[in-house]
Coordinates of C-alpha atoms in Angstrom, one line a residue:
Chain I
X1 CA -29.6 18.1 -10.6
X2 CA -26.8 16.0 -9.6
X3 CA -25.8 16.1 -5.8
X4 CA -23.4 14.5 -3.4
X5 CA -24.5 14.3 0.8
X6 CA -21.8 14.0 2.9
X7 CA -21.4 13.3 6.0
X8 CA -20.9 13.8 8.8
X9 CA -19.7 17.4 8.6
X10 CA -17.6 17.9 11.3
X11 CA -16.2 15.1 13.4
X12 CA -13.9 14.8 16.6
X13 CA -11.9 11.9 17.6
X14 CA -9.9 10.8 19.8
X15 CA -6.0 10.2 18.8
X16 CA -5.8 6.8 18.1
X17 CA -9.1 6.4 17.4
X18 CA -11.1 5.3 13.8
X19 CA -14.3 8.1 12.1
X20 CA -16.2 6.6 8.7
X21 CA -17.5 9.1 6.6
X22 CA -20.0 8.7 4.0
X23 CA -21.1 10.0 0.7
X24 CA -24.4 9.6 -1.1
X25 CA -24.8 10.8 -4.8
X26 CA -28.2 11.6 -5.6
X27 CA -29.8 12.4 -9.3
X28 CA -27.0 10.4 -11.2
X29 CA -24.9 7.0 -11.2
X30 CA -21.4 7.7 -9.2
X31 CA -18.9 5.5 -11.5
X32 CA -16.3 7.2 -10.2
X33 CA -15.8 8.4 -6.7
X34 CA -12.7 10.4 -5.7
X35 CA -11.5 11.0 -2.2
X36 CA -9.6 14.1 -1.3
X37 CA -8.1 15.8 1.8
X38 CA -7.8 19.6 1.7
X39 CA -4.9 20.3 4.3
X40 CA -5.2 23.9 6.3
X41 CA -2.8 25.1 3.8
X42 CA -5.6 24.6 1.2
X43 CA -3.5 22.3 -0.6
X44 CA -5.7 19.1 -2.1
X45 CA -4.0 15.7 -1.6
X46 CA -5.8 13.1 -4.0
X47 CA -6.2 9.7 -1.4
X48 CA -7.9 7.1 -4.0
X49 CA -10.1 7.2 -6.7
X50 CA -12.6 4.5 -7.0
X51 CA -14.6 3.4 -10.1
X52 CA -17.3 0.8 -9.6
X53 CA -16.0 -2.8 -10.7
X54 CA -12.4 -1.7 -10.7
X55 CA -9.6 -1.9 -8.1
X56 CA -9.6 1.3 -6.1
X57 CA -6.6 3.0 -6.8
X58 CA -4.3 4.8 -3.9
X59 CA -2.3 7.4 -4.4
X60 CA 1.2 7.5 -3.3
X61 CA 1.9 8.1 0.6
X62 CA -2.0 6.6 1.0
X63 CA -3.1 3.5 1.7
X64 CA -5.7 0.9 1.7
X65 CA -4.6 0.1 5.4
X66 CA -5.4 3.3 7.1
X67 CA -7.9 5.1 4.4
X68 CA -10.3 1.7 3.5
X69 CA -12.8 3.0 0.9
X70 CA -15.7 0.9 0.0
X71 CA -17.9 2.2 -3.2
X72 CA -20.1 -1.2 -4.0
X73 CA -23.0 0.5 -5.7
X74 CA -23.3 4.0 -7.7
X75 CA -24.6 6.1 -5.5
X76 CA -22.6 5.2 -2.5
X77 CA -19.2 5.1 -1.1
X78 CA -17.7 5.3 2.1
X79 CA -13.9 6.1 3.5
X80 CA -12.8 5.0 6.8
X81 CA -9.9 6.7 8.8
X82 CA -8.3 4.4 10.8
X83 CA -6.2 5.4 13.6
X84 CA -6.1 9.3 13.7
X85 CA -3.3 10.9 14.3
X86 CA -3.1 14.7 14.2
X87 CA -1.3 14.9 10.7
X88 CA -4.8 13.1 9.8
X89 CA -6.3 16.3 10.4
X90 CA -8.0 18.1 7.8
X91 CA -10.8 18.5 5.5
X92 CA -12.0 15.2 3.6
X93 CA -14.1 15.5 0.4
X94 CA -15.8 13.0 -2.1
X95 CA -15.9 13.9 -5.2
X96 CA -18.4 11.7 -7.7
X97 CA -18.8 11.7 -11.2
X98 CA -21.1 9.6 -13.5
X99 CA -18.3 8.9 -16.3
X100 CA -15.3 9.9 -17.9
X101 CA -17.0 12.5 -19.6
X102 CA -18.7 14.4 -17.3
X103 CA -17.4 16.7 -14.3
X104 CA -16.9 15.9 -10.9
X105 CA -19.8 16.7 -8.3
X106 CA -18.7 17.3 -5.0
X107 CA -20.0 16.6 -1.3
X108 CA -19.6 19.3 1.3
X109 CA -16.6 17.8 2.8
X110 CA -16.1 16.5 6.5
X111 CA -13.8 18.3 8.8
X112 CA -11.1 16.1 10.8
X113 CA -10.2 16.9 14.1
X114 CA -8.2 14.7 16.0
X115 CA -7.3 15.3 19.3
Chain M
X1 CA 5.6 17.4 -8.7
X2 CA 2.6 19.1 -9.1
X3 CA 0.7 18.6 -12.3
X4 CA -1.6 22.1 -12.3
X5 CA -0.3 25.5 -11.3
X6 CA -2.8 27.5 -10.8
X7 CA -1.5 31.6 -10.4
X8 CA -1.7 33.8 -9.0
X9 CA -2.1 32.3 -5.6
X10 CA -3.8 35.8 -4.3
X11 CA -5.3 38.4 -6.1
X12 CA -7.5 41.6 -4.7
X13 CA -9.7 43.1 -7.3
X14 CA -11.4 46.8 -7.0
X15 CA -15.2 46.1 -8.0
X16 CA -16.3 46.6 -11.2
X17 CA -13.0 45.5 -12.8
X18 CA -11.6 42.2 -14.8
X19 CA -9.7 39.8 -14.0
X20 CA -8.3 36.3 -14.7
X21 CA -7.0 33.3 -13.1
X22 CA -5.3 30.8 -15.1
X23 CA -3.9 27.0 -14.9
X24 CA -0.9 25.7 -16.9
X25 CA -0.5 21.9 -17.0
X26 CA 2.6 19.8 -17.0
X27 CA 1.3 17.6 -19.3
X28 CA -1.8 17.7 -21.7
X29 CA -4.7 17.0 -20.2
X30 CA -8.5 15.7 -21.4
X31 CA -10.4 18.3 -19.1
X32 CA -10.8 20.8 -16.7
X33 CA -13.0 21.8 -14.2
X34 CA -13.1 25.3 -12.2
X35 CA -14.5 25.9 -8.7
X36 CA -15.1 28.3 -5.9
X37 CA -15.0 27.1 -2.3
X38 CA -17.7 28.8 -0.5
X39 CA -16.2 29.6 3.5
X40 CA -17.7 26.4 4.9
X41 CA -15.8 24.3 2.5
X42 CA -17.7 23.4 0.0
X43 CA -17.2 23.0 -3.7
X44 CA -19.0 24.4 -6.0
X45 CA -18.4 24.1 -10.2
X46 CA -18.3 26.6 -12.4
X47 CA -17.5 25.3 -15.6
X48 CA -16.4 21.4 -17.0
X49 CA -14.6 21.5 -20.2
X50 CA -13.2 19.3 -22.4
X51 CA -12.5 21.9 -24.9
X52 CA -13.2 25.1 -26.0
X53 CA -14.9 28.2 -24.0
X54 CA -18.0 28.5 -21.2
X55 CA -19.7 31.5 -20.4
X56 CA -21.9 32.1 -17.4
X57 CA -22.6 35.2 -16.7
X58 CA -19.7 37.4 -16.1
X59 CA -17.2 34.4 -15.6
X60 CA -16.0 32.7 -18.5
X61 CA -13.6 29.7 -18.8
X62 CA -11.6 28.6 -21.9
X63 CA -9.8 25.6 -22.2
X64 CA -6.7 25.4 -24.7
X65 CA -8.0 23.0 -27.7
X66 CA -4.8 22.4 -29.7
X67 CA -1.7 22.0 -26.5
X68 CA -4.4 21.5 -23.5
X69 CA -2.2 22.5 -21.5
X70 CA -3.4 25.4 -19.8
X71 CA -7.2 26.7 -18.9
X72 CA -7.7 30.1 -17.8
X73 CA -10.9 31.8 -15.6
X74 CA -12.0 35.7 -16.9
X75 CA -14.1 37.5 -14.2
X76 CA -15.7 40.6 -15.3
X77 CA -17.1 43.8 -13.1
X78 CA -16.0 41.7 -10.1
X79 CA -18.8 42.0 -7.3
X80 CA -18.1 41.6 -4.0
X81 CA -19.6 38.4 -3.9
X82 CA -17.3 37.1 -6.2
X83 CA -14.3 36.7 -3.3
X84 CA -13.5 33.5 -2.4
X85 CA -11.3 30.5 -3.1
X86 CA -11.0 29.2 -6.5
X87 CA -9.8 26.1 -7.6
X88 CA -8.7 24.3 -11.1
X89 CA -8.6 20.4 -11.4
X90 CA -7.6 18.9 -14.2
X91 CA -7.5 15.2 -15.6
X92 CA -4.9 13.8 -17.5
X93 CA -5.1 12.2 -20.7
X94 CA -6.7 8.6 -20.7
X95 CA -9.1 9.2 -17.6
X96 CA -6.7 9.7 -15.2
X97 CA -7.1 11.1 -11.9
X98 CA -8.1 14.4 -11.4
X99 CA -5.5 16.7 -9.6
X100 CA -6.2 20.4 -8.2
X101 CA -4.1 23.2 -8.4
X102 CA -3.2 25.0 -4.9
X103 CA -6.2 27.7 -4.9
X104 CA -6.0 31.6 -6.0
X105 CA -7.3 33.5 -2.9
X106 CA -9.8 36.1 -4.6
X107 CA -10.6 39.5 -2.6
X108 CA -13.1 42.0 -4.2
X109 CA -12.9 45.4 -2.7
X110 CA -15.2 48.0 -2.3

């Protein structure tokens, strides 16, 4: 079956401070990789989506700057956080998918705490 | 604004009964995709559709063919492993991105 490994799980950092997380799709091709942060509220906030030989594309209020993604095969991408601030707190999850016709597959998300 | 409303935002269900969640869409989208979040945050799918109805077990998903604009969730003889968080996403037409509603908090009680 189609998976996604994410990790880390959990990370602290310090204020100011950069974290990388990383997803791994296994048992399918990842065309498409979608990164989400889940605020405490519950509320999704789509950051990018990025499909394998096309620009990644930000969402408004997100940025290439602070949330670099890099996806350069299908079955890996990463997302960087770069300087963490506490409103970059949060649960971040990858979502993967193999093509426009087939659902998303998600990792178990990484938990943000910046302090 | 948001593109999926997703109601009701909370719902507490006696076990044994039936239920159902639904999303409406702002505009028509090309599919939908319903999910619990298990209390360590992870997603997990319970139906992808593109059109029509899914049945798995005693949930069942059904996805409006002709508007697609709205996709609904039917639990029957909740259990109380049922409660959780569950979650629509939707993509809009032309393999857009894919946008979640806000969550309906699910409680099944004894």
């Amino acid at each position: 079956g189609a998976l996604v490994y994410q990790y880390p799980r959990r990370t602290i950092c310090k204020s100011g401070t950069s974290m990388r997380m990383e997803c791994q799709a296994v048992g399918f091709q990842a065309t498409s990789v979608a990164w989400y942060r889940q605020s405490p509220q519950k509320t999704f906030e789509l950051i990018a989506l990025s499909t394998v030989n096309s620009a990644i594309k930000y969402e408004q209020n997100f940025t290439q700057e602070k949330f670099p993604i890099s996806h350069p095969n299908l079955s890996f991408s990463s997302m960087t956080v770069l300087n963490a601030y506490l409103e970059d707190r949060g649960l971040y999850l990858c979502g993967a998918r193999a093509g426009g016709n087939s659902d998303y597959t998600f990792g178990s998300g990484t938990r943000l705490l910046v302090i | 604004g948001d593109q999926v409303e997703q109601s009701p935002s909370a719902l507490s269900l006696h076990e044994g009964t039936d239920s159902a969640l639904r999303c409406n869409f702002t505009t028509t989208m090309r599919s939908v995709q319903w999910f619990r979040q298990n209390s360590r945050g992870s997603l997990i799918s319970l139906f992808y559709l593109a059109s029509g109805t899914k049945e798995n077990g005693r949930l069942k998903s059904a996805f409006d063919s002709k508007e697609r604009r709205y996709s609904t969730l039917h639990i029957r003889d909740a259990q109380l492993e049922d409660s959780g968080t569950y979650f629509c996403a939707a993509e809009g037409a032309g393999y857009q991105n894919f946008y979640f509603g806000k969550g309906t908090s699910l409680t099944v009680i004894p």
